[in-house]
Coordinates of C-alpha atoms and ligand atoms in Angstrom, one line a residue:
M1 CA 49.8 -94.2 8.4
Q2 CA 53.0 -92.5 9.4
T3 CA 54.1 -89.7 7.2
A4 CA 54.4 -91.1 3.8
P5 CA 57.9 -91.8 2.5
S6 CA 58.7 -88.9 0.6
S7 CA 61.6 -87.8 -2.0
A8 CA 61.0 -84.2 -1.4
R9 CA 61.5 -84.9 2.4
A10 CA 65.0 -86.3 1.5
V11 CA 65.7 -83.4 -1.0
L12 CA 64.8 -80.9 1.7
T13 CA 66.8 -82.4 4.1
R14 CA 69.9 -82.6 1.9
L15 CA 69.0 -78.8 1.0
A16 CA 68.8 -77.7 4.5
D17 CA 72.8 -77.4 4.7
R18 CA 72.8 -75.0 1.8
A19 CA 69.9 -72.8 3.3
R20 CA 72.1 -72.6 6.8
S21 CA 74.8 -71.2 4.7
M22 CA 72.9 -69.2 2.4
N23 CA 74.0 -65.3 1.8
L24 CA 71.2 -63.3 0.6
R25 CA 73.4 -60.6 -0.3
T26 CA 75.2 -63.0 -2.6
E27 CA 71.5 -64.4 -4.1
F28 CA 70.4 -61.2 -4.8
S29 CA 73.3 -59.7 -6.4
G30 CA 73.6 -63.0 -8.3
D31 CA 70.1 -63.1 -9.5
P32 CA 68.6 -59.8 -10.3
R33 CA 65.4 -61.4 -11.1
R34 CA 65.2 -62.8 -7.7
A35 CA 63.0 -60.1 -6.2
N36 CA 60.6 -60.5 -9.2
K37 CA 60.7 -64.4 -8.7
F38 CA 59.7 -64.8 -5.3
S39 CA 57.1 -62.1 -4.8
F40 CA 53.8 -61.6 -6.4
E41 CA 50.3 -60.1 -5.7
A42 CA 47.1 -62.0 -5.2
V43 CA 43.7 -60.9 -3.7
D44 CA 45.2 -57.6 -3.4
I45 CA 47.8 -58.3 -1.0
A46 CA 51.7 -57.9 -2.3
F47 CA 53.6 -60.9 -0.8
D48 CA 57.0 -60.7 -0.8
F49 CA 59.0 -63.8 0.3
S50 CA 62.3 -63.0 -1.4
K51 CA 64.2 -62.6 1.7
H52 CA 63.6 -66.1 2.6
L53 CA 66.7 -68.7 3.0
I54 CA 65.3 -70.4 -0.1
D55 CA 66.1 -70.7 -4.0
E56 CA 64.1 -72.1 -7.2
E57 CA 65.8 -75.5 -6.0
I58 CA 64.3 -75.3 -2.5
L59 CA 61.1 -73.8 -3.5
G60 CA 60.5 -76.6 -6.1
A61 CA 61.1 -79.3 -3.3
L62 CA 58.5 -77.4 -1.0
V63 CA 55.9 -77.5 -3.7
A64 CA 56.8 -81.1 -4.5
L65 CA 56.2 -82.0 -0.7
A66 CA 52.7 -80.4 -0.6
D67 CA 51.9 -82.3 -3.8
E68 CA 53.3 -85.7 -2.1
S69 CA 51.3 -84.7 1.0
N70 CA 48.2 -84.6 -1.2
L71 CA 47.5 -80.9 -0.1
R72 CA 45.1 -80.1 -3.0
G73 CA 42.9 -83.6 -2.0
R74 CA 43.0 -82.6 1.7
T75 CA 42.0 -79.1 0.8
E76 CA 39.2 -80.6 -1.2
E77 CA 38.2 -82.7 1.8
M78 CA 38.0 -79.8 4.2
F79 CA 36.0 -77.3 1.8
S80 CA 33.4 -80.2 1.1
G81 CA 32.8 -81.1 4.4
Q82 CA 34.4 -84.5 5.0
K83 CA 35.3 -85.4 8.8
I84 CA 39.0 -84.3 8.8
N85 CA 39.1 -83.6 12.3
I86 CA 39.5 -87.3 12.9
T87 CA 39.9 -87.3 16.5
E88 CA 36.6 -85.9 17.3
N89 CA 35.0 -87.0 14.2
R90 CA 33.9 -83.7 13.0
A91 CA 34.0 -81.9 9.7
V92 CA 35.9 -78.7 9.8
L93 CA 33.9 -76.0 7.8
H94 CA 34.8 -72.8 9.0
T95 CA 34.8 -71.8 5.3
A96 CA 31.1 -72.5 5.1
L97 CA 30.6 -69.7 7.2
R98 CA 31.7 -67.0 4.6
A99 CA 30.3 -69.1 1.6
P100 CA 27.8 -67.1 -0.6
K101 CA 24.1 -68.0 0.0
N102 CA 23.9 -70.0 -3.5
A103 CA 26.7 -72.3 -2.2
E104 CA 26.1 -75.9 -1.5
I105 CA 28.0 -77.9 1.3
F106 CA 26.9 -81.0 2.7
V107 CA 27.3 -82.3 6.2
D108 CA 25.8 -85.7 6.8
G109 CA 23.5 -85.2 3.8
E110 CA 22.4 -81.6 4.7
N111 CA 23.4 -78.7 2.7
V112 CA 24.7 -76.2 6.0
V113 CA 24.8 -72.9 3.9
P114 CA 21.0 -72.0 4.4
G115 CA 21.6 -72.5 8.4
V116 CA 24.7 -70.1 8.2
H117 CA 22.7 -67.3 6.6
Q118 CA 19.6 -67.8 8.4
V119 CA 22.0 -67.0 11.7
L120 CA 23.7 -64.3 9.8
D121 CA 20.3 -62.7 9.2
Q122 CA 19.2 -63.2 12.7
M123 CA 22.5 -61.6 13.9
S124 CA 21.8 -58.6 11.4
A125 CA 18.1 -58.1 12.6
F126 CA 19.5 -58.0 16.5
A127 CA 22.4 -56.0 15.6
N128 CA 20.2 -53.2 13.8
R129 CA 17.7 -53.3 16.7
V130 CA 20.5 -52.4 19.1
R131 CA 22.4 -50.1 17.1
S132 CA 19.3 -48.2 16.3
G133 CA 18.1 -47.9 19.8
E134 CA 15.0 -49.9 19.2
W135 CA 15.9 -52.8 21.4
R136 CA 15.5 -51.3 25.2
G137 CA 16.6 -52.6 28.3
H138 CA 14.7 -53.6 31.4
T139 CA 14.0 -49.9 32.3
G140 CA 13.5 -48.5 28.6
K141 CA 16.8 -47.3 28.1
A142 CA 18.9 -47.9 24.8
I143 CA 21.9 -50.4 25.1
K144 CA 25.2 -48.2 24.8
N145 CA 27.3 -50.9 26.2
V146 CA 28.1 -54.6 25.1
V147 CA 30.1 -57.1 27.4
N148 CA 31.1 -60.3 25.5
I149 CA 31.5 -62.9 28.2
G150 CA 33.7 -65.9 26.6
I151 CA 37.1 -67.5 26.5
G152 CA 39.6 -68.9 24.0
G153 CA 38.0 -69.1 20.7
S154 CA 35.1 -67.2 22.1
D155 CA 37.0 -64.3 23.4
L156 CA 40.5 -64.2 21.0
G157 CA 38.7 -63.5 17.8
P158 CA 35.7 -61.0 18.9
V159 CA 38.7 -59.1 20.9
M160 CA 41.0 -58.7 18.2
A161 CA 38.5 -58.0 15.5
Y162 CA 37.1 -55.3 17.4
E163 CA 40.4 -53.8 18.3
A164 CA 41.3 -54.3 14.4
L165 CA 38.2 -52.5 13.1
R166 CA 37.5 -50.0 15.8
F167 CA 38.1 -47.4 13.3
F168 CA 34.9 -48.6 11.7
S169 CA 32.9 -49.1 15.0
R170 CA 30.2 -47.2 16.7
R171 CA 32.1 -44.8 18.8
D172 CA 29.4 -43.8 20.9
M173 CA 29.1 -47.4 22.2
T174 CA 31.3 -49.1 24.6
F175 CA 32.6 -52.7 23.8
R176 CA 34.2 -54.7 26.7
F177 CA 35.5 -58.4 26.6
V178 CA 35.5 -60.7 29.8
S179 CA 37.4 -63.7 29.7
N180 CA 39.7 -64.7 32.5
I181 CA 38.1 -66.3 35.7
D182 CA 40.3 -63.8 37.6
A183 CA 37.4 -61.6 39.1
T184 CA 39.3 -58.5 38.4
D185 CA 38.7 -59.1 34.9
F186 CA 34.9 -58.9 35.1
A187 CA 34.9 -56.0 37.8
E188 CA 37.1 -53.8 36.0
A189 CA 35.1 -54.2 32.8
T190 CA 32.0 -53.3 34.4
L191 CA 33.3 -50.7 36.8
D192 CA 32.1 -47.8 34.9
L193 CA 29.1 -49.3 33.2
N194 CA 25.5 -48.6 33.6
P195 CA 23.7 -51.8 33.9
E196 CA 20.3 -50.0 32.6
E197 CA 22.4 -49.7 29.1
T198 CA 24.5 -52.6 29.5
I199 CA 24.0 -56.0 27.4
F200 CA 25.9 -59.2 27.9
I201 CA 26.6 -61.8 25.0
V202 CA 27.4 -65.0 26.8
S203 CA 29.6 -66.7 24.2
S204 CA 30.0 -70.2 24.5
K205 CA 30.2 -73.2 21.9
T206 CA 29.6 -75.9 24.7
F207 CA 27.8 -73.4 27.7
T208 CA 29.8 -75.3 30.1
T209 CA 33.1 -73.7 30.1
L210 CA 33.9 -72.6 33.7
E211 CA 35.3 -69.4 33.2
T212 CA 32.6 -68.1 31.1
L213 CA 29.9 -69.5 33.3
T214 CA 31.3 -67.9 36.1
N215 CA 31.6 -64.6 34.7
A216 CA 28.0 -65.0 33.2
H217 CA 26.4 -65.9 36.7
S218 CA 28.6 -62.9 38.4
A219 CA 27.3 -60.6 35.6
R220 CA 23.4 -61.8 36.3
E221 CA 23.9 -61.0 39.8
W222 CA 25.6 -57.7 39.1
L223 CA 22.6 -56.9 36.8
I224 CA 19.7 -58.3 39.1
E225 CA 21.3 -56.5 42.1
A226 CA 21.2 -53.1 40.3
L227 CA 17.8 -53.5 38.6
Q228 CA 16.4 -55.6 41.6
D229 CA 14.4 -57.7 39.3
E230 CA 15.2 -61.1 38.0
S231 CA 13.1 -60.7 35.0
A232 CA 15.6 -58.1 33.5
V233 CA 17.7 -60.9 32.3
S234 CA 15.9 -61.4 29.2
K235 CA 16.7 -57.8 28.0
H236 CA 20.2 -57.6 29.3
F237 CA 21.5 -61.1 28.1
V238 CA 21.8 -63.0 24.8
A239 CA 23.7 -66.3 24.1
V240 CA 25.8 -67.6 21.2
S241 CA 26.1 -71.2 21.7
T242 CA 25.5 -74.7 20.1
N243 CA 23.9 -76.0 23.5
A244 CA 20.2 -74.3 23.8
E245 CA 19.5 -76.9 26.6
E246 CA 22.1 -75.1 28.7
V247 CA 21.4 -71.8 27.6
A248 CA 17.8 -72.3 28.6
K249 CA 19.1 -73.4 32.0
F250 CA 20.9 -70.2 32.6
G251 CA 17.9 -68.3 31.8
I252 CA 18.5 -66.9 28.8
D253 CA 15.4 -67.2 26.4
T254 CA 16.7 -69.4 23.6
A255 CA 14.8 -66.7 21.3
N256 CA 17.7 -64.7 22.1
M257 CA 20.1 -67.4 21.2
F258 CA 22.5 -67.3 18.2
G259 CA 23.7 -71.0 17.4
F260 CA 26.3 -72.4 15.2
W261 CA 27.6 -75.9 14.6
D262 CA 30.1 -78.4 16.0
W263 CA 31.8 -78.2 12.4
V264 CA 33.2 -74.6 13.6
G265 CA 36.2 -74.8 15.7
G266 CA 36.4 -72.5 18.7
R267 CA 39.6 -70.7 17.2
Y268 CA 37.9 -70.8 13.4
S269 CA 34.7 -69.2 14.9
M270 CA 35.1 -65.4 14.8
E271 CA 33.1 -65.1 11.9
S272 CA 30.2 -67.2 13.0
A273 CA 27.6 -66.1 15.6
I274 CA 30.8 -65.8 18.0
G275 CA 31.5 -62.5 15.9
L276 CA 28.1 -61.0 17.4
S277 CA 29.9 -58.3 19.2
T278 CA 31.9 -57.6 16.1
M279 CA 28.8 -57.2 14.0
L280 CA 27.5 -54.9 16.9
A281 CA 30.3 -52.9 16.8
I282 CA 30.8 -52.4 13.1
G283 CA 27.2 -53.2 11.6
P284 CA 25.8 -56.0 9.6
E285 CA 27.4 -54.4 6.3
N286 CA 31.0 -54.2 7.5
F287 CA 30.5 -57.5 8.9
R288 CA 29.5 -59.2 5.7
E289 CA 32.6 -57.1 3.9
M290 CA 34.8 -59.1 6.3
L291 CA 33.1 -62.3 5.5
A292 CA 33.8 -61.6 1.8
G293 CA 37.2 -61.2 2.5
F294 CA 37.4 -64.7 4.3
H295 CA 35.9 -66.0 1.1
E296 CA 38.1 -64.3 -1.5
M297 CA 41.2 -65.9 0.5
D298 CA 39.4 -69.2 0.5
E299 CA 38.8 -69.1 -3.2
H300 CA 42.6 -68.2 -3.8
F301 CA 43.9 -70.8 -1.6
R302 CA 41.6 -73.6 -3.0
T303 CA 42.2 -72.5 -6.6
A304 CA 45.8 -70.8 -7.0
P305 CA 48.6 -73.0 -8.2
W306 CA 51.1 -73.5 -5.0
R307 CA 53.6 -71.3 -6.3
Q308 CA 51.4 -68.4 -6.7
N309 CA 49.4 -69.4 -3.4
I310 CA 50.2 -67.1 -0.3
P311 CA 48.9 -69.4 2.2
A312 CA 50.2 -72.4 1.1
L313 CA 53.8 -70.8 0.5
M314 CA 53.4 -69.3 4.0
G315 CA 52.8 -72.9 5.4
L316 CA 55.5 -74.4 3.4
L317 CA 58.0 -71.8 4.5
G318 CA 56.7 -72.6 7.9
V319 CA 57.5 -76.2 7.6
W320 CA 61.0 -75.3 6.1
Y321 CA 62.0 -73.4 9.0
S322 CA 60.5 -75.5 11.7
Q323 CA 61.0 -79.3 10.3
F324 CA 64.1 -78.6 8.4
L325 CA 65.8 -75.8 9.7
G326 CA 64.9 -76.0 13.4
A327 CA 63.5 -72.6 14.0
E328 CA 61.2 -72.8 17.1
T329 CA 59.2 -69.4 16.8
C330 CA 57.8 -66.9 14.3
A331 CA 57.3 -63.6 14.9
V332 CA 54.3 -61.5 13.6
L333 CA 54.8 -57.8 13.3
P334 CA 52.0 -55.7 12.1
Y335 CA 52.8 -52.3 11.3
E336 CA 49.3 -51.2 12.2
Q337 CA 48.3 -50.3 15.6
F338 CA 44.9 -51.3 15.2
L339 CA 46.1 -55.2 14.9
K340 CA 47.8 -54.8 18.2
R341 CA 45.8 -58.0 19.3
F342 CA 46.5 -59.8 16.0
P343 CA 49.4 -61.7 17.5
A344 CA 47.7 -62.8 20.5
Y345 CA 44.9 -64.3 18.1
L346 CA 47.1 -66.0 16.0
Q347 CA 48.9 -67.6 19.1
Q348 CA 45.7 -69.5 19.8
L349 CA 45.1 -70.4 16.1
T350 CA 48.5 -71.4 15.4
M351 CA 49.6 -73.1 18.4
E352 CA 46.4 -74.8 19.5
S353 CA 46.4 -76.1 15.9
N354 CA 49.8 -77.6 15.3
G355 CA 51.2 -77.8 18.6
K356 CA 50.9 -81.5 18.1
R357 CA 53.1 -84.2 18.5
V358 CA 51.5 -87.2 17.1
H359 CA 50.4 -88.0 13.6
L360 CA 46.5 -88.7 12.6
D361 CA 47.1 -92.4 13.4
G362 CA 48.7 -91.8 16.9
T363 CA 52.7 -92.5 15.8
V364 CA 54.8 -90.3 17.2
V365 CA 56.2 -87.2 14.8
D366 CA 60.1 -87.4 14.8
H367 CA 60.5 -83.6 14.1
Q368 CA 59.5 -80.1 15.2
T369 CA 56.2 -79.6 14.5
G370 CA 54.1 -75.9 15.3
A371 CA 56.2 -73.0 15.7
I372 CA 55.7 -70.4 18.8
Y373 CA 54.1 -67.6 17.3
W374 CA 54.5 -64.0 18.9
G375 CA 54.8 -60.4 18.2
E376 CA 53.8 -56.7 18.8
P377 CA 53.0 -54.0 16.6
G378 CA 55.7 -52.2 15.2
T379 CA 57.6 -49.5 15.9
N380 CA 57.1 -50.6 19.6
G381 CA 59.1 -53.9 19.3
Q382 CA 61.9 -52.3 17.4
H383 CA 62.9 -50.8 20.7
S384 CA 62.7 -53.9 22.7
F385 CA 63.1 -57.4 21.4
Y386 CA 64.1 -56.8 17.9
Q387 CA 67.6 -56.8 19.2
L388 CA 67.6 -60.3 19.5
L389 CA 66.4 -60.8 15.7
H390 CA 69.0 -58.8 14.4
Q391 CA 72.2 -60.2 16.6
G392 CA 70.8 -62.7 18.7
T393 CA 71.8 -66.6 18.3
K394 CA 68.2 -67.7 17.1
L395 CA 66.6 -68.4 13.8
I396 CA 63.3 -66.5 13.6
P397 CA 61.5 -66.0 10.6
C398 CA 59.2 -62.9 10.8
D399 CA 56.0 -62.1 9.0
F400 CA 56.0 -57.9 8.7
I401 CA 52.3 -56.7 7.7
A402 CA 51.7 -53.5 6.8
F403 CA 49.2 -51.0 4.9
A404 CA 50.0 -48.3 2.5
K405 CA 47.1 -46.1 3.6
P406 CA 46.8 -45.1 7.1
L407 CA 43.4 -44.7 8.6
H408 CA 44.3 -41.8 10.8
P409 CA 46.4 -39.5 8.4
L410 CA 48.7 -37.4 10.5
G411 CA 51.8 -35.1 9.4
Q412 CA 54.6 -37.8 8.2
H413 CA 53.6 -40.6 10.6
H414 CA 52.8 -43.1 8.0
D415 CA 55.8 -42.5 5.9
Y416 CA 57.9 -43.2 8.9
L417 CA 56.2 -46.0 9.9
I418 CA 56.3 -47.9 6.4
A419 CA 60.0 -46.6 6.3
N420 CA 60.6 -48.5 9.6
V421 CA 59.0 -51.8 8.6
I422 CA 60.8 -51.8 5.2
A423 CA 64.2 -51.0 6.7
Q424 CA 63.5 -53.7 9.3
S425 CA 63.2 -56.4 6.5
E426 CA 66.1 -54.9 4.8
A427 CA 68.4 -54.9 7.8
L428 CA 67.5 -58.6 8.7
A429 CA 68.4 -59.9 5.3
F430 CA 71.3 -58.2 4.7
G431 CA 72.9 -57.0 8.0
K432 CA 76.1 -55.0 8.0
T433 CA 79.5 -56.8 7.4
A434 CA 82.6 -56.2 9.7
E435 CA 84.2 -54.1 6.5
E436 CA 81.2 -51.8 6.3
V437 CA 81.4 -51.3 10.1
R438 CA 85.0 -50.7 9.7
A439 CA 84.8 -48.2 7.0
E440 CA 82.7 -45.9 9.3
G441 CA 85.7 -45.6 11.5
V442 CA 84.2 -47.8 14.4
K443 CA 87.1 -49.0 16.7
E444 CA 88.3 -52.5 16.1
N445 CA 87.1 -53.9 19.7
L446 CA 83.7 -52.6 18.8
I447 CA 83.5 -54.1 15.3
P448 CA 81.9 -57.6 16.4
H449 CA 79.5 -55.9 18.4
R450 CA 78.5 -53.5 15.6
T451 CA 78.4 -56.3 13.0
F452 CA 74.8 -57.4 11.7
P453 CA 75.0 -60.9 10.5
G454 CA 72.0 -60.8 8.1
N455 CA 70.5 -63.9 6.4
R456 CA 67.4 -63.3 8.9
P457 CA 64.5 -64.4 6.8
S458 CA 61.2 -62.4 6.4
S459 CA 58.0 -62.2 4.4
T460 CA 56.4 -58.9 3.9
F461 CA 52.7 -58.5 3.2
L462 CA 51.5 -55.1 1.8
L463 CA 48.2 -54.3 1.8
E464 CA 46.4 -51.0 0.7
Q465 CA 44.4 -50.1 3.8
L466 CA 43.0 -52.0 7.0
T467 CA 39.4 -52.6 6.2
P468 CA 36.9 -55.4 7.3
R469 CA 37.5 -56.9 3.7
N470 CA 41.4 -57.1 4.2
L471 CA 41.2 -58.3 7.8
G472 CA 39.1 -61.2 6.6
K473 CA 41.6 -62.0 4.1
L474 CA 44.4 -61.8 6.6
V475 CA 42.7 -64.0 9.2
A476 CA 41.8 -66.8 6.5
M477 CA 45.3 -66.5 5.1
Y478 CA 46.6 -67.6 8.3
E479 CA 44.1 -70.1 8.9
H480 CA 45.2 -71.9 5.5
S481 CA 48.6 -71.5 6.2
V482 CA 48.1 -73.5 9.4
F483 CA 46.2 -76.1 7.3
T484 CA 48.8 -76.4 4.9
Q485 CA 51.3 -77.3 7.8
G486 CA 49.1 -79.5 9.6
V487 CA 48.5 -81.6 6.3
I488 CA 52.1 -81.8 5.4
W489 CA 52.9 -83.0 9.2
N490 CA 50.0 -85.5 8.7
I491 CA 48.6 -84.1 12.3
D492 CA 45.1 -83.0 13.4
S493 CA 45.1 -79.4 13.3
F494 CA 41.7 -79.2 14.7
D495 CA 41.5 -80.9 17.9
Q496 CA 42.7 -79.5 21.3
W497 CA 43.3 -82.3 23.8
G498 CA 46.1 -80.6 25.2
V499 CA 43.8 -78.2 27.3
E500 CA 41.7 -80.9 28.9
L501 CA 44.1 -82.1 31.5
G502 CA 44.5 -79.0 33.4
K503 CA 40.7 -78.4 33.5
V504 CA 40.1 -81.9 35.1
L505 CA 42.8 -81.2 37.6
A506 CA 41.6 -77.9 38.4
K507 CA 38.3 -79.2 39.3
R508 CA 39.4 -81.8 41.5
I509 CA 41.7 -79.1 43.4
I510 CA 38.9 -76.5 43.7
G511 CA 37.1 -79.1 45.6
E512 CA 40.0 -79.7 47.6
L513 CA 40.2 -75.8 48.4
E514 CA 36.8 -75.9 49.4
S515 CA 36.7 -78.8 51.7
G516 CA 39.7 -78.4 53.6
A517 CA 40.2 -82.2 53.7
A518 CA 43.9 -83.5 53.1
P519 CA 45.0 -82.8 49.6
A520 CA 46.4 -86.3 48.1
H521 CA 48.8 -85.2 45.2
D522 CA 52.5 -85.0 45.1
A523 CA 54.2 -83.3 47.7
S524 CA 54.9 -80.2 45.7
T525 CA 51.0 -79.6 44.7
N526 CA 50.1 -80.8 48.4
A527 CA 52.3 -77.9 49.5
L528 CA 50.9 -75.3 47.4
I529 CA 47.4 -76.3 48.4
Q530 CA 48.1 -76.2 52.1
K531 CA 50.2 -72.9 51.8
Y532 CA 47.2 -71.0 49.9
R533 CA 44.7 -72.4 52.6
V534 CA 46.8 -70.7 55.4
W535 CA 47.3 -67.4 53.5
K536 CA 43.8 -67.4 52.8
Q537 CA 42.6 -67.5 56.5
Q538 CA 45.3 -65.1 57.6
P539 CA 43.6 -61.7 58.9
Ligands
G6Q1 C1 39.3 -73.7 20.5 C2 39.1 -74.2 21.8 C3 39.0 -73.4 23.0 C4 37.3 -72.8 23.2 C5 37.4 -72.4 24.8 C6 36.0 -72.0 25.0 O1 39.7 -74.0 19.3 O2 38.3 -75.1 21.6 O3 39.8 -72.1 23.2 O4 37.2 -71.8 22.2 O5 37.7 -73.5 25.6 O6 35.0 -72.8 24.7 P1 33.6 -72.7 24.7 O7 33.0 -71.7 23.6 O8 32.8 -74.1 24.7 O9 33.3 -72.0 26.1

C-alpha cells in the first residue's frame, strides 16, 4: 500500500515548474480578485494565503490530492477512534479531550468521553483547592509555587501554554518547568523557592522516562531535606500519568494522580491532565475556554470543504512546498510576545509527527516529507534571520500570526508591531526590482545587493486577540495541518520510533561511565567515553 497512483500528483509535478517561475506581482496585477479568492475567515481567524506560489489550477490539484488520498475518510477514522497509529496499534483521540460532555466516542467498545470529563472535574477541584489556598503544604502554608517536571510532550505544551496565557494567569503564584536531565535545570528552577510553599507535578505518561524520574527524585530529596519528613511528599507531589503502579512506587498517593489514556500522544496532550499546570495558572474556566477553542477548530476541520478549511489548506500548502517544490523548512513567526515558545512547541508537534521516511506499509518514501519548523516572535527575527528570508537562496514559506488587539496596550506599540508583520509579508512577496532600486539613485554596483527578488511565500493569520480560546484554535489548527500532510504522504504521524535508539544507547553508556570497564563501541565513541572519565577525575 505504497502511495496510491495519483493523477493529482502527476498534475502537481507538472505545475511545480510554473510555480517556481511564478511572479506574484504579475499574479496580483493580472487578477484583481486574487486576494479575495485566496483568503477567507473561519472560526474568527482571517486566513490570507494569497501570497503563496499557487493559482486556481494548483489549488484545484492540491484539493484533488486531498480527495485522492481520502483525507475525509481518514479524518473520520481519527475522530471516531479507529486505531490509525498503526505501528503502536492505538487510536489517536486528542480530539476526544475537547469533545463536549454529551459526545460519544468509542474505543474498544467503550465511550471515552465520560472519563475525559471526570478527569477534567478532578483537575478543576484540585486547581480550585490550590488556587484558593485550601490545599496546604506539610507545614500548613498555602501553595505559591508550582513546578511541572516532565519532558517532550509532557513539558513543551505546558510551558508554551503557560507563557502564551500568562496574561490570564495568577500573577501571585510562580510557575516553573523542569525538563532537562542537566541538573542546572532543576537547580535553577528551585533556587529561590520555599519548599513549604511548593508543589511538584510529575508529568509523565509512562512514568518511566529517565529525565523526568531523575528530576522527580531530586525534587523529592530537595523537599525532604528541607522539611525533614518523608510524609511531606503527599502534600507536595501530584502525578499526571497513565501508569498508576509506577506512580505509587514513587510514593505519590494515587488519589493525587490525574490520569489519561494511551490514545493521547505525548505531543497531543497539552489539553489532557498534562495541562494541569496550565489549569493551575489560568483557572478551570479559562482552561475550558481553551478546550472550546480546540473543539471549534476540530469541527471546522471535520466539516468545512477543503477550499474553506484552514488546517487542510495549510497542510496542502505544506505538501506543495515540501514534496513538489523542495522546500526544507517552514518559519513560524508570531507577532505576539506571549507566543515566544510557540515555535518550539510546534517543532515537536510537526517534526516528531511527520519526520518519517517510510509509508504505513514500510516502503520507503521517495520525496521530502515533514519540513523543519522554526521561528521566533516578531519583530526580533527581523533584526536577525529575516535577511536570509528576503535575499537568501532558500525557499522558506512563512506563517505570520498576529492579533488585532494587544493584551498590553501601550502608546503606538501595537500599530508599529502590526505594521511590521504586514510589511514583512508584502516585502517577501513583492520584493524590490533593480529598476526600483535604480530609481532611488542607488549606485550601479550596489543595485544587485539592494534588490529583493520577491515571490517568497507566506500565510498570514489574523485573530482578534490572544485568548485561551484562540490559543486552543491555533494549536488544533496546526495539529490538523500535520495530520493532513501525514495522510497525503501515507505515513504514521503518531509514532516516534526515532527517539528510541539514542535512549537505549545512553543507558548502556551510563553503565560504562559508572563501571570504568573498557568501553566496547566504535573508536570515536570509546575515545569520548575515555576522555570524559579522565577529565571528570581531574582535581
Ligand atoms: C511525544 C513523545 C515524547 C514524550 C516524552 C515524555 O509525542 O512521545 O516527547 O512526550 O518522551 O514521555 P513521558 O510522558 O512518558 O514521560
